[in-house]
CSV table of N, CA, C and O and ligand atoms in Angstrom, one decimal:
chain,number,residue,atom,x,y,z
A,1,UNK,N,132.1,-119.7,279.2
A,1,UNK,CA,133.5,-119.9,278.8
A,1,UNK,C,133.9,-119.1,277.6
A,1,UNK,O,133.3,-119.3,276.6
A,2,UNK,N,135.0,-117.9,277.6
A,2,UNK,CA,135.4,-117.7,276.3
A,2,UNK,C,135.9,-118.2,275.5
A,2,UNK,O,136.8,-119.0,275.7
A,3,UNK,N,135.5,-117.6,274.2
A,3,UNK,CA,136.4,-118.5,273.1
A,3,UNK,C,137.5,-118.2,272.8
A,3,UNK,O,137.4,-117.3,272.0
A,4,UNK,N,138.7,-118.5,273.0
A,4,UNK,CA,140.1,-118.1,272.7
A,4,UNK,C,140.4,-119.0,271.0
A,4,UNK,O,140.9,-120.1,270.7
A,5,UNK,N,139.9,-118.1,270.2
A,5,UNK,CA,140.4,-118.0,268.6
A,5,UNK,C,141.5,-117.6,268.5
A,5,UNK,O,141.8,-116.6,269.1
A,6,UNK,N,142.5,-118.2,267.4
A,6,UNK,CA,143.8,-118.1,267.0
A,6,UNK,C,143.7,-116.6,266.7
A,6,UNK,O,144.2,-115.6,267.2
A,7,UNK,N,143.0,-116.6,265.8
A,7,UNK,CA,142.8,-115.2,264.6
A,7,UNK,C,141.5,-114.2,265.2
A,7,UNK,O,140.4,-114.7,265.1
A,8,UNK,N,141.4,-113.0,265.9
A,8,UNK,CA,140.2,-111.8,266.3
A,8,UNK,C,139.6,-112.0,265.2
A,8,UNK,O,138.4,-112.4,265.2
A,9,UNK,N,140.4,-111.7,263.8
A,9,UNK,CA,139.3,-111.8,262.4
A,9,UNK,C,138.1,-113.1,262.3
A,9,UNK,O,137.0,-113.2,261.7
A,10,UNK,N,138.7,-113.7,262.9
A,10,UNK,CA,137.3,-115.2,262.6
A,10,UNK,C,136.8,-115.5,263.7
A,10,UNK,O,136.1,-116.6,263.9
A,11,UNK,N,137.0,-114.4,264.7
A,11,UNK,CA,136.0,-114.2,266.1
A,11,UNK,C,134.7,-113.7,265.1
A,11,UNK,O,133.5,-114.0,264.9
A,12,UNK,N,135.6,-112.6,264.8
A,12,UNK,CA,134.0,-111.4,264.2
A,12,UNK,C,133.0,-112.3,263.5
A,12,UNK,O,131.8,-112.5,263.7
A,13,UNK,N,134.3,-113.0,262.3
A,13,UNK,CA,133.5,-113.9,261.0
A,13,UNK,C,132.5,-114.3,261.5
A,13,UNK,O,131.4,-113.9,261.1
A,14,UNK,N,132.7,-115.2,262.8
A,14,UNK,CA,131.1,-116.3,263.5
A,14,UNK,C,130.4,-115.5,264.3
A,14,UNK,O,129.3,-116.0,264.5
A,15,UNK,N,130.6,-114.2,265.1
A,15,UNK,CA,129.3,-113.2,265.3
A,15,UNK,C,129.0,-112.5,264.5
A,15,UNK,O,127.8,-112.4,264.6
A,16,UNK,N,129.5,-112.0,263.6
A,16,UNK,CA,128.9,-111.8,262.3
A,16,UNK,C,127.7,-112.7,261.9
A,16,UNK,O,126.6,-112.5,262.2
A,17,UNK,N,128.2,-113.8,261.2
A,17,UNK,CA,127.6,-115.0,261.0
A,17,UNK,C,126.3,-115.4,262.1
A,17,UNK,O,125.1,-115.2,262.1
A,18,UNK,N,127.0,-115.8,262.9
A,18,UNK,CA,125.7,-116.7,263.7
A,18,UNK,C,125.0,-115.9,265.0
A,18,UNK,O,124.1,-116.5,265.6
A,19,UNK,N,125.3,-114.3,265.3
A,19,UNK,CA,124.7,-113.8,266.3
A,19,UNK,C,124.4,-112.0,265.8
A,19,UNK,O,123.9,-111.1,266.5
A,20,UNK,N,125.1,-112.0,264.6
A,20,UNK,CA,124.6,-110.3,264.2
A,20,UNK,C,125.7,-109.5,265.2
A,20,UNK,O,125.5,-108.6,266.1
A,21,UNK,N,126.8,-110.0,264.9
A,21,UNK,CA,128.4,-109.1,265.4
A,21,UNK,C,128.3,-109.3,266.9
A,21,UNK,O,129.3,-108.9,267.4
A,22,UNK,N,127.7,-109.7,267.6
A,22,UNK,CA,127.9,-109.6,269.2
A,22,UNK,C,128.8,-111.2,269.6
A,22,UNK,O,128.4,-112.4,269.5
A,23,UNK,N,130.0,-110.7,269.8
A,23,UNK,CA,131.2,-111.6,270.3
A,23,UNK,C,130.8,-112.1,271.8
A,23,UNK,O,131.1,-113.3,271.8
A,24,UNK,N,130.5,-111.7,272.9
A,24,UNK,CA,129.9,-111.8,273.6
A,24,UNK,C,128.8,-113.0,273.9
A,24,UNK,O,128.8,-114.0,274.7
A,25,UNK,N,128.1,-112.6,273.2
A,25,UNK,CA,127.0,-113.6,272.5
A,25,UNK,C,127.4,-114.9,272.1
A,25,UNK,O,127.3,-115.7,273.0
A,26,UNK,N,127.9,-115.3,271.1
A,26,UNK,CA,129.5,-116.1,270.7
A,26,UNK,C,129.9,-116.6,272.0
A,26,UNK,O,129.5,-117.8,272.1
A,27,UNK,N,130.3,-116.3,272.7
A,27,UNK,CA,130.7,-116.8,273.7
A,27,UNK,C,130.0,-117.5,274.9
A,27,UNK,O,130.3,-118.1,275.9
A,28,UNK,N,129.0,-117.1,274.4
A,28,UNK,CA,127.8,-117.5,276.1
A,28,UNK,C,126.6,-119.0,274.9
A,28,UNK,O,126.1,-120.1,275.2
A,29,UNK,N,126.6,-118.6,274.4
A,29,UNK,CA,125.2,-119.3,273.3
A,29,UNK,C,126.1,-120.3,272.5
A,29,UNK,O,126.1,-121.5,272.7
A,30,UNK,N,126.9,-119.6,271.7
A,30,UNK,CA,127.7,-120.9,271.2
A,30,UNK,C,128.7,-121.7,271.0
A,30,UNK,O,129.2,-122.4,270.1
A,31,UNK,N,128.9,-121.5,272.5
A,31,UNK,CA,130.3,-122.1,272.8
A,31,UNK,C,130.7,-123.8,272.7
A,31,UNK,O,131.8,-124.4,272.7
A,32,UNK,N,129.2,-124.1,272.7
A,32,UNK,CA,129.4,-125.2,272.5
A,32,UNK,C,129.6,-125.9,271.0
A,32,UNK,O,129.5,-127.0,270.4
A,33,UNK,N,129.9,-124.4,270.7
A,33,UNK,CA,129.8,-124.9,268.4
A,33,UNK,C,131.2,-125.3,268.4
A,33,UNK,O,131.6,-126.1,267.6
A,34,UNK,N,132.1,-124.6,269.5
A,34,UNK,CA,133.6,-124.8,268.6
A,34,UNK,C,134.4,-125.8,269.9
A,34,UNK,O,134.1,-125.9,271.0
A,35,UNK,N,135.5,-126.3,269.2
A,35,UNK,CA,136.3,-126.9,270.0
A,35,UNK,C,137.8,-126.4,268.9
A,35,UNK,O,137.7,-126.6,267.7
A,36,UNK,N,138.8,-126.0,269.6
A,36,UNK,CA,140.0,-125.8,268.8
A,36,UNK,C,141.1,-127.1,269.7
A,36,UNK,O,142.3,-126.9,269.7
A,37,UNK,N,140.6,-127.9,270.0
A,37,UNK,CA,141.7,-129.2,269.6
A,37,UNK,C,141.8,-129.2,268.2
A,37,UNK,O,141.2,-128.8,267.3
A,38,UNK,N,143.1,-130.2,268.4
A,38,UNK,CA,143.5,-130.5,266.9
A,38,UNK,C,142.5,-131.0,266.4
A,38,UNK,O,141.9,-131.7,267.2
A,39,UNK,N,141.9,-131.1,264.8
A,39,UNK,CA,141.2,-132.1,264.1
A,39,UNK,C,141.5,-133.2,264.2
A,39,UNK,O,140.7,-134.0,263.9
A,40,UNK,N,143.0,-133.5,264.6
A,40,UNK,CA,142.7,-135.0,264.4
A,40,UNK,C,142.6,-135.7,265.4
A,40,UNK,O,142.6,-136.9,265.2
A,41,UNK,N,142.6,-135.2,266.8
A,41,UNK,CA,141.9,-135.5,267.7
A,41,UNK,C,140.2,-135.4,267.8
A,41,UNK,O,139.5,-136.1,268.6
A,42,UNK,N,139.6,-134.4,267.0
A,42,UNK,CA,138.3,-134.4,267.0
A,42,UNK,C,137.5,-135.4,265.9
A,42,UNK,O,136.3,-135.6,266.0
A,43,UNK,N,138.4,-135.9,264.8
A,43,UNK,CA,137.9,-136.3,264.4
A,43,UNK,C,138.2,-137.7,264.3
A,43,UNK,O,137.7,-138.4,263.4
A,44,UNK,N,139.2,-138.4,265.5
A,44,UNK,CA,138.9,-139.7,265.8
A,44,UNK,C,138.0,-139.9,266.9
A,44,UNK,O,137.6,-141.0,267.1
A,45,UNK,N,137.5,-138.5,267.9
A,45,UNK,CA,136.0,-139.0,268.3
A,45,UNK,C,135.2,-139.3,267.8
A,45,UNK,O,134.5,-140.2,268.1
A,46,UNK,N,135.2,-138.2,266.7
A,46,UNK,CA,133.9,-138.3,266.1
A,46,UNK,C,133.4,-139.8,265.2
A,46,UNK,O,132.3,-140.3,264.8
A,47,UNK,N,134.9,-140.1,265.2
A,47,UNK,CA,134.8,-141.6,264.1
A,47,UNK,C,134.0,-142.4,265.3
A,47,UNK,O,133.1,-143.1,265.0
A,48,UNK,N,134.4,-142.3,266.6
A,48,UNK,CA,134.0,-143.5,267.6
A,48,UNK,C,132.5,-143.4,268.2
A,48,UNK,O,131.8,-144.2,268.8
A,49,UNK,N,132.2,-141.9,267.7
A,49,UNK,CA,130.8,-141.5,268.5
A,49,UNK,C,129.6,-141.6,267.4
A,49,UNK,O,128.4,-141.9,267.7
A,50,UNK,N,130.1,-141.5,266.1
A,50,UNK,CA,129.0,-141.2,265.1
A,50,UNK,C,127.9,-142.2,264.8
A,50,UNK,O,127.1,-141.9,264.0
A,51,UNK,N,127.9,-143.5,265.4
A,51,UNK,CA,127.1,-144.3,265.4
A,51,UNK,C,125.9,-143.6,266.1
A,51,UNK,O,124.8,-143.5,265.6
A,52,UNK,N,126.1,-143.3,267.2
A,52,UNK,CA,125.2,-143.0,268.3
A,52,UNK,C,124.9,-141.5,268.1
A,52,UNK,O,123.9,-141.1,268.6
A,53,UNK,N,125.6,-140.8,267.6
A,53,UNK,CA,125.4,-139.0,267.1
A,53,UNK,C,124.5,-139.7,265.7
A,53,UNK,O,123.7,-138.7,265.7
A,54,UNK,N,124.2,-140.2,265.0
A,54,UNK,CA,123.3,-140.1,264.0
A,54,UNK,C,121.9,-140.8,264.3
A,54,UNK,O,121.1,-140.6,263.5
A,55,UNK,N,121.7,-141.6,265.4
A,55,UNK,CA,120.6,-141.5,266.2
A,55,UNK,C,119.9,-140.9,266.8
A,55,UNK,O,118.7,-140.9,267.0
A,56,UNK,N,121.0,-140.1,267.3
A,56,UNK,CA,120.2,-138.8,267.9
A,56,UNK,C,119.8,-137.8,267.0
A,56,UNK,O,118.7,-137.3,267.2
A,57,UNK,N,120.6,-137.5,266.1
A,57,UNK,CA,119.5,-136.8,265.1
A,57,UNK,C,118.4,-137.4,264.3
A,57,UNK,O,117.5,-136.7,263.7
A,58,UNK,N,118.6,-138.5,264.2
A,58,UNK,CA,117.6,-139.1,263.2
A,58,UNK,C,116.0,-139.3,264.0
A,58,UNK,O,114.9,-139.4,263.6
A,59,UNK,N,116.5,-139.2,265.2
A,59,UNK,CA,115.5,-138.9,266.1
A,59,UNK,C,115.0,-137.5,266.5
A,59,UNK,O,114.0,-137.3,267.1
A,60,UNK,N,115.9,-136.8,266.1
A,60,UNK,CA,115.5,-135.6,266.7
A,60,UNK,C,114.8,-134.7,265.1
A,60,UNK,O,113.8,-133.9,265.0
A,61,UNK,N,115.6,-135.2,264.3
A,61,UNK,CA,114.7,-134.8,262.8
A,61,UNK,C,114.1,-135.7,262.3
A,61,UNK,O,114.0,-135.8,261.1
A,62,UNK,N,113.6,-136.4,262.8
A,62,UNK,CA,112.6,-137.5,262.1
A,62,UNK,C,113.0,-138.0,260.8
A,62,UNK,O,112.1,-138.3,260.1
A,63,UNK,N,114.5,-138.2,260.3
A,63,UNK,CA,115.0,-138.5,258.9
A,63,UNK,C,115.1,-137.7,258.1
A,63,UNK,O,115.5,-138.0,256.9
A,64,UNK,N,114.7,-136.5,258.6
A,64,UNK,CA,114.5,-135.4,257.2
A,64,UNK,C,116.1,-134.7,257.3
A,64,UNK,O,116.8,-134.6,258.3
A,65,UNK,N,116.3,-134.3,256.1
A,65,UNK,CA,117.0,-133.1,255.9
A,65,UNK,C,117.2,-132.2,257.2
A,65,UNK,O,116.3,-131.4,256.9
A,66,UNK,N,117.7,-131.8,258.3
A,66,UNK,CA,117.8,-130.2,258.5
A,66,UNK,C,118.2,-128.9,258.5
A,66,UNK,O,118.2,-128.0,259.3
A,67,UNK,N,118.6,-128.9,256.7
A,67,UNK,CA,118.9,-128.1,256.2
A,67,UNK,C,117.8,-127.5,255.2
A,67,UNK,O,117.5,-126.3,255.1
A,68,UNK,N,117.3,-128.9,254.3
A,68,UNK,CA,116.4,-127.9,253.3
A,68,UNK,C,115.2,-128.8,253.5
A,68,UNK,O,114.4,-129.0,252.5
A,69,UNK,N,115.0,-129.3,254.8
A,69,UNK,CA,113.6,-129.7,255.1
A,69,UNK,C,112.7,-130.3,254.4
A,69,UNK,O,111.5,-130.3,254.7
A,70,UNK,N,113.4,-131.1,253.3
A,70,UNK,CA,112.3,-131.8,252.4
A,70,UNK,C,113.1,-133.2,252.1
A,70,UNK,O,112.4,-134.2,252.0
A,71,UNK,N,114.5,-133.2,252.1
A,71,UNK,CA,114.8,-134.7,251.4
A,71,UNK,C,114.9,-135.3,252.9
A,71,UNK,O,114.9,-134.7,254.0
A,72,UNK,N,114.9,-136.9,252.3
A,72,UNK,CA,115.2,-137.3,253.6
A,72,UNK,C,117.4,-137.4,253.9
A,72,UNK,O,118.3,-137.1,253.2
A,73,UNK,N,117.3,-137.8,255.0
A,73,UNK,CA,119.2,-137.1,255.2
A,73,UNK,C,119.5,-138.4,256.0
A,73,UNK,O,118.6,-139.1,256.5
A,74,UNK,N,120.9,-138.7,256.1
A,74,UNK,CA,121.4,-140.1,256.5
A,74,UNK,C,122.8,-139.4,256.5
A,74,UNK,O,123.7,-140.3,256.4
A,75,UNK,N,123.4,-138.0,256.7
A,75,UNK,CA,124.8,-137.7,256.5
A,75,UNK,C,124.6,-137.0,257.9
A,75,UNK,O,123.5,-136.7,258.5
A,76,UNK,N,126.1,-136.6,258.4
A,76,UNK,CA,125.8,-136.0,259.6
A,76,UNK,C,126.7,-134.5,259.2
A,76,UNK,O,127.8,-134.8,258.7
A,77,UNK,N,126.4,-133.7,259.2
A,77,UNK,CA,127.0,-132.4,258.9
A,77,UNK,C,127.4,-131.6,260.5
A,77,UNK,O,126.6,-131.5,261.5
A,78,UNK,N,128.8,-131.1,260.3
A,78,UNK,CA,129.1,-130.6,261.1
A,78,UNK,C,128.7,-129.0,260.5
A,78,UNK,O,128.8,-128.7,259.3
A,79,UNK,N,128.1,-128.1,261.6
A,79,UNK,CA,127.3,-126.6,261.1
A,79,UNK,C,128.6,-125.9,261.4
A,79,UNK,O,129.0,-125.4,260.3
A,80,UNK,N,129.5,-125.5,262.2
A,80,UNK,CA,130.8,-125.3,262.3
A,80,UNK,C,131.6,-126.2,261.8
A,80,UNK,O,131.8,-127.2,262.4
A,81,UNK,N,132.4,-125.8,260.4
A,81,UNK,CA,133.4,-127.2,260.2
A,81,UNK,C,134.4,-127.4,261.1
A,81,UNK,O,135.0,-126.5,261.7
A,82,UNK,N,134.5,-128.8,261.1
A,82,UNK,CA,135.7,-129.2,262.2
A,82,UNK,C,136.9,-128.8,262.4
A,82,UNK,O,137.6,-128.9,263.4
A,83,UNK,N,137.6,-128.2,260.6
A,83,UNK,CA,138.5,-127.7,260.2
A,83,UNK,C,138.7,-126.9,258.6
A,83,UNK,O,138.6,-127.5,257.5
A,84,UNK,N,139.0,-126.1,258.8
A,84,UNK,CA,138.7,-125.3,257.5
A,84,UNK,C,140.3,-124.3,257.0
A,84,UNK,O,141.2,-124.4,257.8
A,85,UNK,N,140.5,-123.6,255.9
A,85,UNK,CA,142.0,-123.0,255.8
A,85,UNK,C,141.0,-122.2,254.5
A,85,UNK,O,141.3,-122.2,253.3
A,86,UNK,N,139.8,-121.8,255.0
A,86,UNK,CA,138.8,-121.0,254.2
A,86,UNK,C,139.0,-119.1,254.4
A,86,UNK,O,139.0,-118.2,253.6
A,87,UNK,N,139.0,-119.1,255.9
A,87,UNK,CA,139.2,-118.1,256.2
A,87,UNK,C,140.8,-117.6,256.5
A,87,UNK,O,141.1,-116.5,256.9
A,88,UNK,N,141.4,-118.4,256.3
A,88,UNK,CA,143.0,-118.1,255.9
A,88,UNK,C,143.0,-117.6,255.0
A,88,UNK,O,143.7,-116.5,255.0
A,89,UNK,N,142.4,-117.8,253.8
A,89,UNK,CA,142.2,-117.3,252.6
A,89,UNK,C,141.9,-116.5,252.0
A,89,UNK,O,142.5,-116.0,251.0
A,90,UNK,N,140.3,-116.1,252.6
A,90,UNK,CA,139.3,-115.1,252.3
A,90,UNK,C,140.0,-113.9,253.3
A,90,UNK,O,140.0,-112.8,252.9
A,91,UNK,N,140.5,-114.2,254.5
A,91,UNK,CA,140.8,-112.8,255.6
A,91,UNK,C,142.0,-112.7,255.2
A,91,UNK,O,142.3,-111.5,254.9
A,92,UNK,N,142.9,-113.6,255.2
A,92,UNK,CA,144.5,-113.5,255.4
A,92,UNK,C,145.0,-113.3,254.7
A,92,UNK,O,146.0,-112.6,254.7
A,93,UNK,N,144.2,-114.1,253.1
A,93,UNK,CA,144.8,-113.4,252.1
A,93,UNK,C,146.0,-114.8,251.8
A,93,UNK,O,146.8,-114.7,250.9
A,94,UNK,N,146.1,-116.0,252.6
A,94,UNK,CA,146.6,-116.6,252.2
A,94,UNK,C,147.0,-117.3,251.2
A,94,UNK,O,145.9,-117.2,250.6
A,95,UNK,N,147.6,-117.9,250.5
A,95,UNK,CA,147.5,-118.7,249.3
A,95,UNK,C,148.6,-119.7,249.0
A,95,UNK,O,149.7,-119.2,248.9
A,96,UNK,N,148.5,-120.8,248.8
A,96,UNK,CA,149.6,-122.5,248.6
A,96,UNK,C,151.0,-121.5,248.5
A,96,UNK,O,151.0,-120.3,248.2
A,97,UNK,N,151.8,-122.1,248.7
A,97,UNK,CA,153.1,-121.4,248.3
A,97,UNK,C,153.9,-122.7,248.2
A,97,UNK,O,153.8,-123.6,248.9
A,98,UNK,N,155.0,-122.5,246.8
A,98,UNK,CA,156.0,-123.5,246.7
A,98,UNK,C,157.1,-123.7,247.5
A,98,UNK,O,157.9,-122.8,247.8
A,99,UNK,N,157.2,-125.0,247.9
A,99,UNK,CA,158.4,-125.4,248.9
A,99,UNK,C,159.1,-126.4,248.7
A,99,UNK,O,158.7,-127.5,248.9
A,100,UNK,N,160.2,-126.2,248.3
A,100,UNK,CA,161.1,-127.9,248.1
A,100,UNK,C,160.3,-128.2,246.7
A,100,UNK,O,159.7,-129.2,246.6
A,101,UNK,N,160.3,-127.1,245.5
A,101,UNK,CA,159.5,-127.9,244.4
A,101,UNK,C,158.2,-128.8,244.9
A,101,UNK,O,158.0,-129.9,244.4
A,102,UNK,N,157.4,-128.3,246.0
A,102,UNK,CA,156.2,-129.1,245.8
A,102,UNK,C,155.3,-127.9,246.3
A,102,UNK,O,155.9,-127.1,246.9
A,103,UNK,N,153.4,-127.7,245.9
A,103,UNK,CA,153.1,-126.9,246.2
A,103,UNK,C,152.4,-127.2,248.0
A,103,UNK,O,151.9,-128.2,248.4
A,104,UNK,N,152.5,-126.4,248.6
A,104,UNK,CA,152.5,-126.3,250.1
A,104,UNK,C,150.3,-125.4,250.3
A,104,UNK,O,149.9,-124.3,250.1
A,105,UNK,N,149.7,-126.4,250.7
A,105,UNK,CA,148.7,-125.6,250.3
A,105,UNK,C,148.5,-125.0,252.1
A,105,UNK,O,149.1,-125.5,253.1
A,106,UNK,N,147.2,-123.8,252.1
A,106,UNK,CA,147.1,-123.1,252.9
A,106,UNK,C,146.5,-123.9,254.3
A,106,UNK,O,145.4,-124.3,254.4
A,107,UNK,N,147.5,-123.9,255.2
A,107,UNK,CA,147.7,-124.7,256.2
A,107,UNK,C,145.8,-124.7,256.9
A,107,UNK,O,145.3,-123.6,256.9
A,108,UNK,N,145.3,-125.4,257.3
A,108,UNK,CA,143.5,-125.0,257.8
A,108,UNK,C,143.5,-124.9,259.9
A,108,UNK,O,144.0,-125.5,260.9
A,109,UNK,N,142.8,-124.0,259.9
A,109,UNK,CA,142.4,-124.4,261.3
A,109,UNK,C,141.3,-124.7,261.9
A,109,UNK,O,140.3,-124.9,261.3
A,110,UNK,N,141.4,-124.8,263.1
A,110,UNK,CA,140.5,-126.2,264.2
A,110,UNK,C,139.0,-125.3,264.4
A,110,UNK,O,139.3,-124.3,264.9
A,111,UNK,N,138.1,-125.4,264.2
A,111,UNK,CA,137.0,-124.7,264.8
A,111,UNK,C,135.8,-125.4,265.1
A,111,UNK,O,135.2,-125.0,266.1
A,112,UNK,N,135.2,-126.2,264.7
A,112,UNK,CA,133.9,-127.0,265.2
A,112,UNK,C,134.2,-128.4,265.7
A,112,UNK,O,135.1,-129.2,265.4
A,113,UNK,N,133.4,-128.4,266.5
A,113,UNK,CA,133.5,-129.0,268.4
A,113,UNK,C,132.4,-130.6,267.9
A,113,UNK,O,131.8,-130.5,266.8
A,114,UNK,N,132.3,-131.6,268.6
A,114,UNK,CA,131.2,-132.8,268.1
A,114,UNK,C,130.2,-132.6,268.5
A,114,UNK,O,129.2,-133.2,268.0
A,115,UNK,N,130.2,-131.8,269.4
A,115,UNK,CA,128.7,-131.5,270.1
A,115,UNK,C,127.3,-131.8,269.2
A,115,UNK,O,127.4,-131.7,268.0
A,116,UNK,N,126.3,-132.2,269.8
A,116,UNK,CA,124.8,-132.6,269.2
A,116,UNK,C,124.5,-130.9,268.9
A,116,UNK,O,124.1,-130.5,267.8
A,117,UNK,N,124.8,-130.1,270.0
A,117,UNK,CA,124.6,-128.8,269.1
A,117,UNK,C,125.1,-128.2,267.6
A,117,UNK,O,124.6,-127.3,267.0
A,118,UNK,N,126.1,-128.9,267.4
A,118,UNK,CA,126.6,-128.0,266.2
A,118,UNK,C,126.8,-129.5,265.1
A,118,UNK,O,127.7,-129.7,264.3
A,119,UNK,N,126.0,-130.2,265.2
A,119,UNK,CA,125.5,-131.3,264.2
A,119,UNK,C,123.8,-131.3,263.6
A,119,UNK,O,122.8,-131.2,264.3
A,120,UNK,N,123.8,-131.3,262.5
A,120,UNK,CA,122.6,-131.6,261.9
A,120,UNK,C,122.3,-132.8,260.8
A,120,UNK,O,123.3,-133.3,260.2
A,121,UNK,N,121.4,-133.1,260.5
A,121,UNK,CA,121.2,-134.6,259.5
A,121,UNK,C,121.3,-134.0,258.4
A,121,UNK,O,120.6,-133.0,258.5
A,122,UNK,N,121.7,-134.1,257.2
A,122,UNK,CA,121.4,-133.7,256.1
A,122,UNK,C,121.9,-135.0,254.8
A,122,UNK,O,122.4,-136.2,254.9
A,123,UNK,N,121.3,-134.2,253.6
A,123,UNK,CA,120.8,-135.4,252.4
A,123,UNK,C,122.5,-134.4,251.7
A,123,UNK,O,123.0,-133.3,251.8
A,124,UNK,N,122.7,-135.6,250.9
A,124,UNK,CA,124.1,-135.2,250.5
A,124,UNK,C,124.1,-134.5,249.6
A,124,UNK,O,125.2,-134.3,249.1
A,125,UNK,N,122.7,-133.4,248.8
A,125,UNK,CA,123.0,-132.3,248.2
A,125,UNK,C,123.4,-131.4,249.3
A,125,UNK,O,124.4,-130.7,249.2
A,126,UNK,N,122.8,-131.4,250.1
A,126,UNK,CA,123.0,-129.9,251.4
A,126,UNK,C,124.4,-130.5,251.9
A,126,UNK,O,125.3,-129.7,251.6
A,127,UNK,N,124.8,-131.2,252.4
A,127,UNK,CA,126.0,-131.8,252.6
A,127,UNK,C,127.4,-130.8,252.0
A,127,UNK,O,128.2,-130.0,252.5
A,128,UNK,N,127.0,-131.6,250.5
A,128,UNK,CA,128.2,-131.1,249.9
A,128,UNK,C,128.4,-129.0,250.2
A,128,UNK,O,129.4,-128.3,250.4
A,129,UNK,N,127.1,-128.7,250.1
A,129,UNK,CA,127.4,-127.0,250.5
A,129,UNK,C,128.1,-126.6,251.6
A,129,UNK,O,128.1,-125.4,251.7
A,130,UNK,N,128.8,-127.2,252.6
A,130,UNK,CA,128.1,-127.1,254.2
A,130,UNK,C,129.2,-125.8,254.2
A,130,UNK,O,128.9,-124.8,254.9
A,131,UNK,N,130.3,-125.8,253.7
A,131,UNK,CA,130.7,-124.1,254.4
A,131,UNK,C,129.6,-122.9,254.5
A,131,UNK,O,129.3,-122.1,255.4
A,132,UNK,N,129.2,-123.3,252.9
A,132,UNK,CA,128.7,-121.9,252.7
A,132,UNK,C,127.3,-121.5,253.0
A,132,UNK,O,126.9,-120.4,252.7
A,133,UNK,N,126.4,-122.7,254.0
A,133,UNK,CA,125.9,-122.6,254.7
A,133,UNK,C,125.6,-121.6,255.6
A,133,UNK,O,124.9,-120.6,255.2
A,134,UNK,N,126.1,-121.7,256.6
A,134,UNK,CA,126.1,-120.8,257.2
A,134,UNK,C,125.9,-119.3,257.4
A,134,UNK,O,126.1,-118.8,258.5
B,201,ZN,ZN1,118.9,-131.2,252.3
């Protein structure tokens, strides 16, 4: 299935990132990392599923960390965030702009999916990093 991304620029970002530039690749292997519904439809699944998505990792990492392999972990980290306005920023160049006297910050978009694939357990130092993970 391809991935139809708002922005070509944050096609590259994640073959870049997660396959060494092949878009292609992206499309066949990790399709199941992204979902562009709205966040807030992904993330009132994720509110209803996460009992049972943190069993499955906790089973599948035996409690540990799967990020830095040594603490034990109890958080669920999405490896694609579910929604970000990171690369609006960094690509676009975007930045808050004032509206009606209030500041209007840089609107975020939809990109990681609930899937067990694009979830890992982690301990809430690795947690807190998780953009820049990747
Ligand atoms: Zn960790």
């Amino acid at each position: 299935m391809p991935l139809h991304f708002k922005y070509k620029a944050d096609k590259k970002y994640f073959a870049d990132k997660l396959t060494g530039g092949d878009e292609k690749l992206l499309g066949s292997k990790y399709c199941d990392y992204f979902d562009f519904r709205s966040s807030a439809i992904k993330r009132q699944e994720y509110n209803l599923l996460k009992p049972k998505l943190l069993q499955i990792l906790l089973k599948r990492s035996g409690g540990i960390c799967e990020i830095c392999k040594i603490t034990k972990g109890q958080q669920i980290d999405h490896i694609i965030p579910v929604a970000s306005n990171q690369l609006s920023k960094s690509l676009r160049k975007m930045r808050p702009m004032m509206q009606n006297g209030k500041l209007k910050k840089v609107p975020s978009e939809s990109y990681g999916s609930n899937h067990i694939k694009n979830l890992q357990l982690a301990c809430q130092k690795c947690n807190r990093k998780k953009w820049y993970k990747f």
